[in-house]
Amino acid sequence: MKFQLMLAPMEGVTDGPFRTLCHQKGADLTFTEVARVANLARLKKGELERIGISGATPTQIQLAGAKLSEYEKFLAAFEAESGFQGFNLNLGCSSPEFVRQGIGAMMVKRVSRVNDIVNLIQKSGSECSIKLRLGMNDYEKGKGAYLNLIEAVDASFFIVHARTARQTLDDPADFSVYSKCVDLGKSIVANGDIRTRKQVKELRAQGLSGAMVGRAAIGNPEIFQKLR
Ligand SMILES: Cc1cc2nc3c(=O)[nH]c(=O)nc-3n(C[C@H](O)[C@H](O)[C@H](O)COP(=O)(O)O)c2cc1C
């Protein structure tokens, strides 16, 4: 996979116009705000609006959910718009609601279910990538929860947000985890605290397939020009 700069999915931030602006400034790929498959399967209007792609901006639609029947129902009715580049599974959100329902970051351990979802999406004819945290906490990170998932699942690429679910965005991302991920022979995209050209250059040299930028792009889409 050619090295790509990506705009991170951010609820309340990365709507269609913002994604297009970031693409014009140099983001190769963008992502919608997370949408719940449970709501999409029930055709909830607000949720369907979240996954709308206006124009040809390269976009992956981010989905969260664990029930195969809901994915089946949603995919059967889904029609791709021009910028659509596939789906991305959210294995990173750690909000109490997601944790309670066993979705988001809780799914890093649910390897077999994630595999089933990825296979289902691929069979429907779309590409599927994954965005994951390192595990729920330091214990799971130490046990290599993220590595197990990356090794076992055949997604098109894996965006590794280098924090555990228990950590806040104020805790520093752990850049040391990426080399272990790259060693598994899969396409890995780094995420967390990326904001300089030097960082991007180093990640590229380490064999990563991309760098995803979140907060550093808020109010600052020009960052993608600077990172090129
Ligand atoms: C306001 C806000 C909303 C977010 N919404 C989502 C989301 O919908 N889906 C997701 O996977 N991550 C979401 N994230 C996490 C980001 O995609 C990213 O992983 C995180 O901010 C770390 O990258 P950064 O250090 O470059 O900001 C959100 C982050 C922020 C700050």
PDB file of C-alpha atoms and ligand atoms in Angstrom:
ATOM      1  CA  MET A   1       0.000   0.000   0.000  1.00  0.00           C
ATOM      2  CA  LYS A   2       1.342   3.439  -0.956  1.00  0.00           C
ATOM      3  CA  PHE A   3       2.003   5.680   2.077  1.00  0.00           C
ATOM      4  CA  GLN A   4      -1.094   7.779   2.814  1.00  0.00           C
ATOM      5  CA  LEU A   5      -1.922  10.755   4.992  1.00  0.00           C
ATOM      6  CA  MET A   6      -5.351  10.315   6.564  1.00  0.00           C
ATOM      7  CA  LEU A   7      -7.794  12.566   8.389  1.00  0.00           C
ATOM      8  CA  ALA A   8      -9.056  10.806  11.536  1.00  0.00           C
ATOM      9  CA  PRO A   9     -12.772  10.286  12.124  1.00  0.00           C
ATOM     10  CA  MET A  10     -13.903  12.834  14.703  1.00  0.00           C
ATOM     11  CA  GLU A  11     -17.469  13.102  15.919  1.00  0.00           C
ATOM     12  CA  GLY A  12     -18.755  16.671  15.613  1.00  0.00           C
ATOM     13  CA  VAL A  13     -15.752  17.687  13.466  1.00  0.00           C
ATOM     14  CA  THR A  14     -15.256  15.610  10.322  1.00  0.00           C
ATOM     15  CA  ASP A  15     -18.451  16.317   8.401  1.00  0.00           C
ATOM     16  CA  GLY A  16     -18.484  16.337   4.586  1.00  0.00           C
ATOM     17  CA  PRO A  17     -17.244  19.921   4.007  1.00  0.00           C
ATOM     18  CA  PHE A  18     -14.378  19.519   6.492  1.00  0.00           C
ATOM     19  CA  ARG A  19     -13.319  16.211   4.935  1.00  0.00           C
ATOM     20  CA  THR A  20     -13.304  17.812   1.473  1.00  0.00           C
ATOM     21  CA  LEU A  21     -11.241  20.747   2.716  1.00  0.00           C
ATOM     22  CA  CYS A  22      -8.660  18.417   4.274  1.00  0.00           C
ATOM     23  CA  HIS A  23      -8.539  16.362   1.067  1.00  0.00           C
ATOM     24  CA  GLN A  24      -7.920  19.532  -0.953  1.00  0.00           C
ATOM     25  CA  LYS A  25      -5.052  20.364   1.408  1.00  0.00           C
ATOM     26  CA  GLY A  26      -3.442  16.947   1.010  1.00  0.00           C
ATOM     27  CA  ALA A  27      -5.261  14.257   3.016  1.00  0.00           C
ATOM     28  CA  ASP A  28      -5.321  11.161   0.801  1.00  0.00           C
ATOM     29  CA  LEU A  29      -8.171   9.500   2.676  1.00  0.00           C
ATOM     30  CA  THR A  30     -10.837  10.698   5.101  1.00  0.00           C
ATOM     31  CA  PHE A  31     -13.357   8.980   7.402  1.00  0.00           C
ATOM     32  CA  THR A  32     -16.896   9.782   8.458  1.00  0.00           C
ATOM     33  CA  GLU A  33     -17.835  10.281  12.086  1.00  0.00           C
ATOM     34  CA  VAL A  34     -18.683   6.957  13.688  1.00  0.00           C
ATOM     35  CA  ALA A  35     -22.141   5.592  12.829  1.00  0.00           C
ATOM     36  CA  ARG A  36     -23.931   2.833  14.757  1.00  0.00           C
ATOM     37  CA  VAL A  37     -24.859  -0.100  12.548  1.00  0.00           C
ATOM     38  CA  ALA A  38     -27.864  -0.787  14.801  1.00  0.00           C
ATOM     39  CA  ASN A  39     -29.270   2.613  13.813  1.00  0.00           C
ATOM     40  CA  LEU A  40     -28.319   2.303  10.137  1.00  0.00           C
ATOM     41  CA  ALA A  41     -30.079  -1.058   9.925  1.00  0.00           C
ATOM     42  CA  ARG A  42     -33.212   0.668  11.244  1.00  0.00           C
ATOM     43  CA  LEU A  43     -32.786   3.482   8.686  1.00  0.00           C
ATOM     44  CA  LYS A  44     -32.527   6.202  11.356  1.00  0.00           C
ATOM     45  CA  LYS A  45     -32.299   9.487   9.489  1.00  0.00           C
ATOM     46  CA  GLY A  46     -29.652  11.214  11.633  1.00  0.00           C
ATOM     47  CA  GLU A  47     -27.370   8.190  11.410  1.00  0.00           C
ATOM     48  CA  LEU A  48     -27.819   7.891   7.630  1.00  0.00           C
ATOM     49  CA  GLU A  49     -26.909  11.575   7.280  1.00  0.00           C
ATOM     50  CA  ARG A  50     -23.611  10.904   9.068  1.00  0.00           C
ATOM     51  CA  ILE A  51     -22.508   8.433   6.424  1.00  0.00           C
ATOM     52  CA  GLY A  52     -23.490  10.610   3.481  1.00  0.00           C
ATOM     53  CA  ILE A  53     -20.610  11.436   1.135  1.00  0.00           C
ATOM     54  CA  SER A  54     -21.080  14.578  -0.882  1.00  0.00           C
ATOM     55  CA  GLY A  55     -18.761  14.783  -3.858  1.00  0.00           C
ATOM     56  CA  ALA A  56     -15.768  12.684  -4.753  1.00  0.00           C
ATOM     57  CA  THR A  57     -13.652  13.168  -1.616  1.00  0.00           C
ATOM     58  CA  PRO A  58     -12.083   9.767  -0.869  1.00  0.00           C
ATOM     59  CA  THR A  59     -13.970   8.599   2.205  1.00  0.00           C
ATOM     60  CA  GLN A  60     -14.334   5.482   4.279  1.00  0.00           C
ATOM     61  CA  ILE A  61     -17.527   5.109   6.297  1.00  0.00           C
ATOM     62  CA  GLN A  62     -16.828   4.274   9.930  1.00  0.00           C
ATOM     63  CA  LEU A  63     -19.135   1.722  11.542  1.00  0.00           C
ATOM     64  CA  ALA A  64     -19.559   0.502  15.119  1.00  0.00           C
ATOM     65  CA  GLY A  65     -21.529  -2.547  16.094  1.00  0.00           C
ATOM     66  CA  ALA A  66     -21.236  -6.250  16.813  1.00  0.00           C
ATOM     67  CA  LYS A  67     -24.399  -7.888  15.468  1.00  0.00           C
ATOM     68  CA  LEU A  68     -23.976  -9.645  12.129  1.00  0.00           C
ATOM     69  CA  SER A  69     -27.697  -9.450  11.381  1.00  0.00           C
ATOM     70  CA  GLU A  70     -27.557  -5.643  11.590  1.00  0.00           C
ATOM     71  CA  TYR A  71     -24.583  -5.493   9.214  1.00  0.00           C
ATOM     72  CA  GLU A  72     -26.422  -7.805   6.803  1.00  0.00           C
ATOM     73  CA  LYS A  73     -29.518  -5.632   6.839  1.00  0.00           C
ATOM     74  CA  PHE A  74     -27.579  -2.411   6.408  1.00  0.00           C
ATOM     75  CA  LEU A  75     -25.326  -3.741   3.633  1.00  0.00           C
ATOM     76  CA  ALA A  76     -28.283  -5.110   1.655  1.00  0.00           C
ATOM     77  CA  ALA A  77     -29.713  -1.590   1.357  1.00  0.00           C
ATOM     78  CA  PHE A  78     -26.405   0.320   1.050  1.00  0.00           C
ATOM     79  CA  GLU A  79     -25.654   2.215  -2.147  1.00  0.00           C
ATOM     80  CA  ALA A  80     -22.139   3.601  -2.590  1.00  0.00           C
ATOM     81  CA  GLU A  81     -21.648   7.253  -3.559  1.00  0.00           C
ATOM     82  CA  SER A  82     -18.765   8.417  -5.754  1.00  0.00           C
ATOM     83  CA  GLY A  83     -16.104   9.091  -3.081  1.00  0.00           C
ATOM     84  CA  PHE A  84     -16.806   5.874  -1.185  1.00  0.00           C
ATOM     85  CA  GLN A  85     -13.618   3.885  -0.554  1.00  0.00           C
ATOM     86  CA  GLY A  86     -14.911   1.203   1.780  1.00  0.00           C
ATOM     87  CA  PHE A  87     -15.846   0.734   5.412  1.00  0.00           C
ATOM     88  CA  ASN A  88     -13.809   1.151   8.564  1.00  0.00           C
ATOM     89  CA  LEU A  89     -14.653  -0.712  11.759  1.00  0.00           C
ATOM     90  CA  ASN A  90     -14.452   1.237  15.011  1.00  0.00           C
ATOM     91  CA  LEU A  91     -12.558  -0.850  17.578  1.00  0.00           C
ATOM     92  CA  GLY A  92     -11.418   2.199  19.492  1.00  0.00           C
ATOM     93  CA  CYS A  93     -14.290   4.098  21.049  1.00  0.00           C
ATOM     94  CA  SER A  94     -14.273   3.707  24.833  1.00  0.00           C
ATOM     95  CA  SER A  95     -17.380   5.647  25.856  1.00  0.00           C
ATOM     96  CA  PRO A  96     -19.332   3.991  28.721  1.00  0.00           C
ATOM     97  CA  GLU A  97     -22.217   3.231  26.339  1.00  0.00           C
ATOM     98  CA  PHE A  98     -19.940   1.401  23.895  1.00  0.00           C
ATOM     99  CA  VAL A  99     -18.196  -0.500  26.706  1.00  0.00           C
ATOM    100  CA  ARG A 100     -21.541  -1.586  28.166  1.00  0.00           C
ATOM    101  CA  GLN A 101     -22.628  -2.937  24.797  1.00  0.00           C
ATOM    102  CA  GLY A 102     -19.338  -4.697  24.113  1.00  0.00           C
ATOM    103  CA  ILE A 103     -18.587  -2.632  20.997  1.00  0.00           C
ATOM    104  CA  GLY A 104     -15.829  -0.140  20.052  1.00  0.00           C
ATOM    105  CA  ALA A 105     -12.609  -0.847  21.974  1.00  0.00           C
ATOM    106  CA  MET A 106     -14.247  -3.844  23.681  1.00  0.00           C
ATOM    107  CA  MET A 107     -14.099  -5.635  20.312  1.00  0.00           C
ATOM    108  CA  VAL A 108     -10.296  -5.728  20.127  1.00  0.00           C
ATOM    109  CA  LYS A 109     -10.596  -9.046  22.034  1.00  0.00           C
ATOM    110  CA  ARG A 110     -13.567 -10.320  19.992  1.00  0.00           C
ATOM    111  CA  VAL A 111     -11.341 -11.542  17.194  1.00  0.00           C
ATOM    112  CA  SER A 112     -13.683 -14.144  15.766  1.00  0.00           C
ATOM    113  CA  ARG A 113     -16.642 -11.755  15.607  1.00  0.00           C
ATOM    114  CA  VAL A 114     -14.492  -9.069  13.983  1.00  0.00           C
ATOM    115  CA  ASN A 115     -13.345 -11.617  11.427  1.00  0.00           C
ATOM    116  CA  ASP A 116     -16.962 -12.498  10.625  1.00  0.00           C
ATOM    117  CA  ILE A 117     -17.876  -8.812  10.170  1.00  0.00           C
ATOM    118  CA  VAL A 118     -14.880  -8.132   7.922  1.00  0.00           C
ATOM    119  CA  ASN A 119     -15.697 -11.197   5.805  1.00  0.00           C
ATOM    120  CA  LEU A 120     -19.315 -10.120   5.506  1.00  0.00           C
ATOM    121  CA  ILE A 121     -18.339  -6.631   4.335  1.00  0.00           C
ATOM    122  CA  GLN A 122     -15.775  -7.973   1.869  1.00  0.00           C
ATOM    123  CA  LYS A 123     -18.279 -10.457   0.447  1.00  0.00           C
ATOM    124  CA  SER A 124     -20.680  -7.549  -0.148  1.00  0.00           C
ATOM    125  CA  GLY A 125     -17.994  -6.134  -2.462  1.00  0.00           C
ATOM    126  CA  SER A 126     -16.528  -3.373  -0.270  1.00  0.00           C
ATOM    127  CA  GLU A 127     -13.097  -2.898   1.219  1.00  0.00           C
ATOM    128  CA  CYS A 128     -12.869  -3.043   5.014  1.00  0.00           C
ATOM    129  CA  SER A 129     -10.219  -1.495   7.276  1.00  0.00           C
ATOM    130  CA  ILE A 130     -10.005  -1.427  11.070  1.00  0.00           C
ATOM    131  CA  LYS A 131      -9.178   1.333  13.564  1.00  0.00           C
ATOM    132  CA  LEU A 132      -8.217  -0.080  16.936  1.00  0.00           C
ATOM    133  CA  ARG A 133      -6.822   0.807  20.322  1.00  0.00           C
ATOM    134  CA  LEU A 134      -4.118  -1.315  21.982  1.00  0.00           C
ATOM    135  CA  GLY A 135      -6.617  -3.008  24.322  1.00  0.00           C
ATOM    136  CA  MET A 136      -8.826  -1.885  27.176  1.00  0.00           C
ATOM    137  CA  ASN A 137      -5.980  -1.343  29.650  1.00  0.00           C
ATOM    138  CA  ASP A 138      -2.252  -1.906  30.254  1.00  0.00           C
ATOM    139  CA  TYR A 139      -2.825  -5.576  31.070  1.00  0.00           C
ATOM    140  CA  GLU A 140      -4.454  -6.278  27.709  1.00  0.00           C
ATOM    141  CA  LYS A 141      -1.841  -4.171  25.939  1.00  0.00           C
ATOM    142  CA  GLY A 142       0.915  -6.184  27.676  1.00  0.00           C
ATOM    143  CA  LYS A 143      -0.753  -9.414  26.535  1.00  0.00           C
ATOM    144  CA  GLY A 144      -0.668  -8.120  22.947  1.00  0.00           C
ATOM    145  CA  ALA A 145      -4.453  -7.880  22.388  1.00  0.00           C
ATOM    146  CA  TYR A 146      -3.926  -5.543  19.414  1.00  0.00           C
ATOM    147  CA  LEU A 147      -1.286  -7.824  17.865  1.00  0.00           C
ATOM    148  CA  ASN A 148      -3.561 -10.876  18.140  1.00  0.00           C
ATOM    149  CA  LEU A 149      -6.315  -9.051  16.318  1.00  0.00           C
ATOM    150  CA  ILE A 150      -4.064  -7.710  13.555  1.00  0.00           C
ATOM    151  CA  GLU A 151      -2.561 -11.156  13.025  1.00  0.00           C
ATOM    152  CA  ALA A 152      -5.899 -12.994  12.859  1.00  0.00           C
ATOM    153  CA  VAL A 153      -8.017 -10.626  10.768  1.00  0.00           C
ATOM    154  CA  ASP A 154      -7.681 -10.047   7.040  1.00  0.00           C
ATOM    155  CA  ALA A 155      -8.593  -6.348   6.794  1.00  0.00           C
ATOM    156  CA  SER A 156      -7.160  -4.118   4.063  1.00  0.00           C
ATOM    157  CA  PHE A 157      -5.229  -2.022   6.613  1.00  0.00           C
ATOM    158  CA  PHE A 158      -5.145  -1.414  10.358  1.00  0.00           C
ATOM    159  CA  ILE A 159      -5.080   2.036  11.933  1.00  0.00           C
ATOM    160  CA  VAL A 160      -3.397   1.624  15.297  1.00  0.00           C
ATOM    161  CA  HIS A 161      -4.378   4.349  17.756  1.00  0.00           C
ATOM    162  CA  ALA A 162      -1.440   3.894  20.105  1.00  0.00           C
ATOM    163  CA  ARG A 163      -3.312   4.217  23.384  1.00  0.00           C
ATOM    164  CA  THR A 164      -5.359   1.852  25.545  1.00  0.00           C
ATOM    165  CA  ALA A 165      -9.078   2.512  25.963  1.00  0.00           C
ATOM    166  CA  ARG A 166      -8.479   3.514  29.564  1.00  0.00           C
ATOM    167  CA  GLN A 167      -6.092   6.286  28.531  1.00  0.00           C
ATOM    168  CA  THR A 168      -7.325   9.750  27.691  1.00  0.00           C
ATOM    169  CA  LEU A 169      -6.201  11.747  24.673  1.00  0.00           C
ATOM    170  CA  ASP A 170      -3.996  13.752  27.057  1.00  0.00           C
ATOM    171  CA  ASP A 171      -1.877  10.670  27.750  1.00  0.00           C
ATOM    172  CA  PRO A 172       0.992  10.393  25.266  1.00  0.00           C
ATOM    173  CA  ALA A 173       0.588   7.930  22.381  1.00  0.00           C
ATOM    174  CA  ASP A 174       3.078   5.047  22.545  1.00  0.00           C
ATOM    175  CA  PHE A 175       5.069   5.240  19.311  1.00  0.00           C
ATOM    176  CA  SER A 176       7.035   2.118  20.286  1.00  0.00           C
ATOM    177  CA  VAL A 177       4.159  -0.263  19.425  1.00  0.00           C
ATOM    178  CA  TYR A 178       4.207   0.283  15.663  1.00  0.00           C
ATOM    179  CA  SER A 179       7.300  -1.775  14.834  1.00  0.00           C
ATOM    180  CA  LYS A 180       5.716  -4.901  16.386  1.00  0.00           C
ATOM    181  CA  CYS A 181       2.615  -4.313  14.261  1.00  0.00           C
ATOM    182  CA  VAL A 182       4.604  -3.815  11.048  1.00  0.00           C
ATOM    183  CA  ASP A 183       6.518  -7.043  11.784  1.00  0.00           C
ATOM    184  CA  LEU A 184       3.248  -8.965  11.356  1.00  0.00           C
ATOM    185  CA  GLY A 185       3.457  -8.178   7.627  1.00  0.00           C
ATOM    186  CA  LYS A 186       0.156  -6.245   7.454  1.00  0.00           C
ATOM    187  CA  SER A 187      -0.467  -2.647   6.297  1.00  0.00           C
ATOM    188  CA  ILE A 188      -0.335  -0.470   9.429  1.00  0.00           C
ATOM    189  CA  VAL A 189      -1.318   3.188   9.750  1.00  0.00           C
ATOM    190  CA  ALA A 190      -0.115   5.104  12.829  1.00  0.00           C
ATOM    191  CA  ASN A 191      -2.432   7.348  14.854  1.00  0.00           C
ATOM    192  CA  GLY A 192      -1.977   9.441  17.973  1.00  0.00           C
ATOM    193  CA  ASP A 193      -0.177  12.762  18.562  1.00  0.00           C
ATOM    194  CA  ILE A 194       1.065  13.049  14.960  1.00  0.00           C
ATOM    195  CA  ARG A 195       1.688  16.661  14.013  1.00  0.00           C
ATOM    196  CA  THR A 196       5.169  17.093  12.479  1.00  0.00           C
ATOM    197  CA  ARG A 197       6.915  16.214   9.209  1.00  0.00           C
ATOM    198  CA  LYS A 198       9.722  14.651  11.180  1.00  0.00           C
ATOM    199  CA  GLN A 199       7.312  12.188  12.801  1.00  0.00           C
ATOM    200  CA  VAL A 200       5.772  11.298   9.431  1.00  0.00           C
ATOM    201  CA  LYS A 201       9.215  10.782   7.910  1.00  0.00           C
ATOM    202  CA  GLU A 202      10.239   8.478  10.754  1.00  0.00           C
ATOM    203  CA  LEU A 203       7.012   6.465  10.533  1.00  0.00           C
ATOM    204  CA  ARG A 204       7.511   6.034   6.813  1.00  0.00           C
ATOM    205  CA  ALA A 205      11.072   4.861   7.346  1.00  0.00           C
ATOM    206  CA  GLN A 206       9.782   2.306   9.888  1.00  0.00           C
ATOM    207  CA  GLY A 207       7.594   0.690   7.229  1.00  0.00           C
ATOM    208  CA  LEU A 208       4.221   2.135   8.185  1.00  0.00           C
ATOM    209  CA  SER A 209       1.661   2.481   5.406  1.00  0.00           C
ATOM    210  CA  GLY A 210       0.246   5.784   6.570  1.00  0.00           C
ATOM    211  CA  ALA A 211      -0.200   8.417   9.254  1.00  0.00           C
ATOM    212  CA  MET A 212      -3.604   9.494  10.548  1.00  0.00           C
ATOM    213  CA  VAL A 213      -4.046  12.972  12.003  1.00  0.00           C
ATOM    214  CA  GLY A 214      -6.857  13.926  14.361  1.00  0.00           C
ATOM    215  CA  ARG A 215      -6.762  16.894  16.694  1.00  0.00           C
ATOM    216  CA  ALA A 216      -3.868  18.621  14.916  1.00  0.00           C
ATOM    217  CA  ALA A 217      -6.196  19.079  11.918  1.00  0.00           C
ATOM    218  CA  ILE A 218      -9.025  20.744  13.858  1.00  0.00           C
ATOM    219  CA  GLY A 219      -9.223  24.325  12.596  1.00  0.00           C
ATOM    220  CA  ASN A 220      -6.006  23.571  10.720  1.00  0.00           C
ATOM    221  CA  PRO A 221      -6.582  21.585   7.505  1.00  0.00           C
ATOM    222  CA  GLU A 222      -3.327  23.079   6.136  1.00  0.00           C
ATOM    223  CA  ILE A 223      -1.464  20.601   8.321  1.00  0.00           C
ATOM    224  CA  PHE A 224      -1.741  18.052   5.516  1.00  0.00           C
ATOM    225  CA  GLN A 225       0.190  20.375   3.195  1.00  0.00           C
ATOM    226  CA  LYS A 226       2.879  20.768   5.833  1.00  0.00           C
ATOM    227  CA  LEU A 227       3.160  17.021   6.456  1.00  0.00           C
ATOM    228  CA  ARG A 228       3.692  16.153   2.784  1.00  0.00           C
TER     229      ARG A 228
HETATM  230  C1  LIG B   1     -13.642  15.370  19.034  1.00  0.00           C
HETATM  231  C2  LIG B   1     -13.174  13.977  18.730  1.00  0.00           C
HETATM  232  C3  LIG B   1     -14.074  13.063  18.183  1.00  0.00           C
HETATM  233  C4  LIG B   1     -13.656  11.752  17.862  1.00  0.00           C
HETATM  234  N1  LIG B   1     -14.529  10.900  17.251  1.00  0.00           N
HETATM  235  C5  LIG B   1     -14.084   9.680  16.821  1.00  0.00           C
HETATM  236  C6  LIG B   1     -14.899   8.824  16.025  1.00  0.00           C
HETATM  237  O1  LIG B   1     -16.062   9.124  15.695  1.00  0.00           O
HETATM  238  N2  LIG B   1     -14.376   7.616  15.651  1.00  0.00           N
HETATM  239  C7  LIG B   1     -13.098   7.237  15.974  1.00  0.00           C
HETATM  240  O2  LIG B   1     -12.640   6.146  15.584  1.00  0.00           O
HETATM  241  N3  LIG B   1     -12.289   8.044  16.694  1.00  0.00           N
HETATM  242  C8  LIG B   1     -12.741   9.245  17.110  1.00  0.00           C
HETATM  243  N4  LIG B   1     -11.888  10.083  17.774  1.00  0.00           N
HETATM  244  C9  LIG B   1     -10.484   9.666  17.960  1.00  0.00           C
HETATM  245  C10 LIG B   1      -9.623  10.160  16.784  1.00  0.00           C
HETATM  246  O3  LIG B   1     -10.006   9.557  15.567  1.00  0.00           O
HETATM  247  C11 LIG B   1      -8.124   9.828  17.024  1.00  0.00           C
HETATM  248  O4  LIG B   1      -7.970   8.433  17.140  1.00  0.00           O
HETATM  249  C12 LIG B   1      -7.573  10.484  18.291  1.00  0.00           C
HETATM  250  O5  LIG B   1      -7.979  11.840  18.383  1.00  0.00           O
HETATM  251  C13 LIG B   1      -6.053  10.382  18.354  1.00  0.00           C
HETATM  252  O6  LIG B   1      -5.453  11.073  17.269  1.00  0.00           O
HETATM  253  P1  LIG B   1      -4.779  12.531  17.495  1.00  0.00           P
HETATM  254  O7  LIG B   1      -3.831  12.386  18.673  1.00  0.00           O
HETATM  255  O8  LIG B   1      -4.119  12.851  16.199  1.00  0.00           O
HETATM  256  O9  LIG B   1      -5.909  13.462  17.832  1.00  0.00           O
HETATM  257  C14 LIG B   1     -12.304  11.366  18.128  1.00  0.00           C
HETATM  258  C15 LIG B   1     -11.418  12.298  18.692  1.00  0.00           C
HETATM  259  C16 LIG B   1     -11.826  13.575  18.985  1.00  0.00           C
HETATM  260  C17 LIG B   1     -10.835  14.560  19.563  1.00  0.00           C
END
